[in-house]
Amino acid sequence: MSFNSLGLSDALLKAISKKGYTTPSPIQQKAIPPILEGKDVLASAQTGTGKTAGFTLPILQLLSQGQHLSRRPIRALILTPTRELAAQILANIKEYSTFLDLRSTVIFGGVNQNPQVTQLRQGVDILVATPGRLIDLQNQGLISLAKVEILVLDEADRMLDMGFVRDIERIIKVLPSKRQNLMFSATFSKDIKKLAMGILHNPVHVEATPENTTVDAIIQKVYPVAKEKKTELIIKLITEGNWKQILVFTRTKQGANKLTESMISAGIKAAAIHGNKGQGARTKALAGFKDGSLTALVATDIAARGLDIPLLPHVVNFELPNIPEDYVHRIGRTGRAGASGEAISLFSPDETVFLRDIEKLVGLNLPKENIKGFEPDPNASKEPIKQGQGRQQRDSTPRKPKTDTTNRSSNNSFGPRRPSQNNDRRSNR
Ligand code: AMP
């Protein structure tokens, strides 16, 4: 299938080809036609599948065909859980709308509101927003949502995880009741279904199933290592392997900071990205990582969610996640948009339970490789370390193990669904 056959306008096709896309991803093939028909859509899709273009392209087409009002009221509202995701969606919209007369902007918290208000005053057709700042500006009477025709809830599961459900309900109350609704979520817990039922009308369900995907392989390796030697090992891997771009995951913000400092002391250009970092620092770190001036980006799970970092050759789990689903999200950062990658986990004895849960979830026995001089003490305690938060409760059904017993798992660039998320607050990430 080509983009031409999806019924998109010439202006959009030109922008798509400028972006270098040749074939629509499965979620795009499935979501674009019903959205163009004006239907509500409930899509099961995750970052990395091409979902952003899946909803922004048809929205741009619908808005450009619609009535042009000189004052440009907000006609499409896209709600996202994080600032990074919001900024990325806006960047995509700007690219896709290069040849259209549509204006778009983004608002999120953590930065001065004045430039955002100035943009809004000038009139925008499409607004990308995180819920908190939107409500804030709305309460101040600085924003009107009375003319919204299309509402998108992106990463709805993550919005619920982050406790935005009340905010979403408040926002919906001020929207016109007649509107098109699109909801994207990686997982469908009871709460998500409830939210969807309250918002969507006769939605068309779409999902990017594994059969339809260009599945790339991620090579997964586990290095058993003494806990106190993890830092030394990761530095060795990066320097001796001459790795140029590596995304490293830690469980906590403190852990991310500590590791970053050690890397910097060892001469590796590194930065941490987590919830305690200001917006400026996060944006700078991400930009540095993308342009190659930083070798390592050390992130917590929440901070990494939604980041669009293409073609990552290496992802390292410096610490295994205590939420097994996070493992799948993490390793999905390698080999996105068509390339393959390597996901390495540094596994210490106290993480035995975490590894067991991960292997159960992915249905694979991950291959373990000892590195001489770094092996853990065989008598070390296998008890999980206490972090003050403990292991969190799952509210979702664990995935059935797959029959595949190779060391490869399907990457979800343009594809496979991710397993379910937990409904926790993960406050120290
Ligand atoms: P998303 O899931 O929206 O975050 O997109 C993941 C990545 O895939 C982004 O870097 C997009 O620019 C890219 N992408 C989206 N659609 C396509 C396509 N049809 N062909 C190639 N790359 C795409």
JSON list of C-alpha atoms in Angstrom, two decimals, residues 27 30-31 34 39-44 183 188 193 196-197 200-208:
[
{"chain": "A", "resi": 27, "resn": "ILE", "atom": "CA", "xyz": [-1.31, 1.73, 12.11]},
{"chain": "A", "resi": 30, "resn": "LYS", "atom": "CA", "xyz": [-5.66, 1.34, 9.36]},
{"chain": "A", "resi": 31, "resn": "ALA", "atom": "CA", "xyz": [-6.25, 4.61, 11.17]},
{"chain": "A", "resi": 34, "resn": "PRO", "atom": "CA", "xyz": [-11.66, 6.04, 9.17]},
{"chain": "A", "resi": 39, "resn": "LYS", "atom": "CA", "xyz": [-15.27, 8.51, 12.54]},
{"chain": "A", "resi": 40, "resn": "ASP", "atom": "CA", "xyz": [-14.15, 8.11, 16.13]},
{"chain": "A", "resi": 41, "resn": "VAL", "atom": "CA", "xyz": [-11.16, 5.83, 16.38]},
{"chain": "A", "resi": 42, "resn": "LEU", "atom": "CA", "xyz": [-9.81, 3.77, 19.24]},
{"chain": "A", "resi": 43, "resn": "ALA", "atom": "CA", "xyz": [-6.29, 2.69, 18.35]},
{"chain": "A", "resi": 44, "resn": "SER", "atom": "CA", "xyz": [-3.98, 0.30, 20.03]},
{"chain": "A", "resi": 183, "resn": "MET", "atom": "CA", "xyz": [-7.82, 7.77, 21.35]},
{"chain": "A", "resi": 188, "resn": "PHE", "atom": "CA", "xyz": [-6.29, -1.50, 27.38]},
{"chain": "A", "resi": 193, "resn": "LYS", "atom": "CA", "xyz": [-11.88, 1.02, 28.44]},
{"chain": "A", "resi": 196, "resn": "ALA", "atom": "CA", "xyz": [-12.88, 5.29, 26.07]},
{"chain": "A", "resi": 197, "resn": "MET", "atom": "CA", "xyz": [-16.53, 4.44, 26.57]},
{"chain": "A", "resi": 200, "resn": "LEU", "atom": "CA", "xyz": [-15.79, 7.84, 22.01]},
{"chain": "A", "resi": 201, "resn": "HIS", "atom": "CA", "xyz": [-18.96, 7.22, 20.00]},
{"chain": "A", "resi": 202, "resn": "ASN", "atom": "CA", "xyz": [-19.13, 3.99, 18.03]},
{"chain": "A", "resi": 203, "resn": "PRO", "atom": "CA", "xyz": [-15.38, 3.96, 17.55]},
{"chain": "A", "resi": 204, "resn": "VAL", "atom": "CA", "xyz": [-13.62, 2.04, 14.83]},
{"chain": "A", "resi": 205, "resn": "HIS", "atom": "CA", "xyz": [-11.03, -0.16, 16.56]},
{"chain": "A", "resi": 206, "resn": "VAL", "atom": "CA", "xyz": [-7.63, -0.33, 14.95]},
{"chain": "A", "resi": 207, "resn": "GLU", "atom": "CA", "xyz": [-4.44, -1.99, 16.03]},
{"chain": "A", "resi": 208, "resn": "ALA", "atom": "CA", "xyz": [-1.06, -2.69, 14.60]}
]
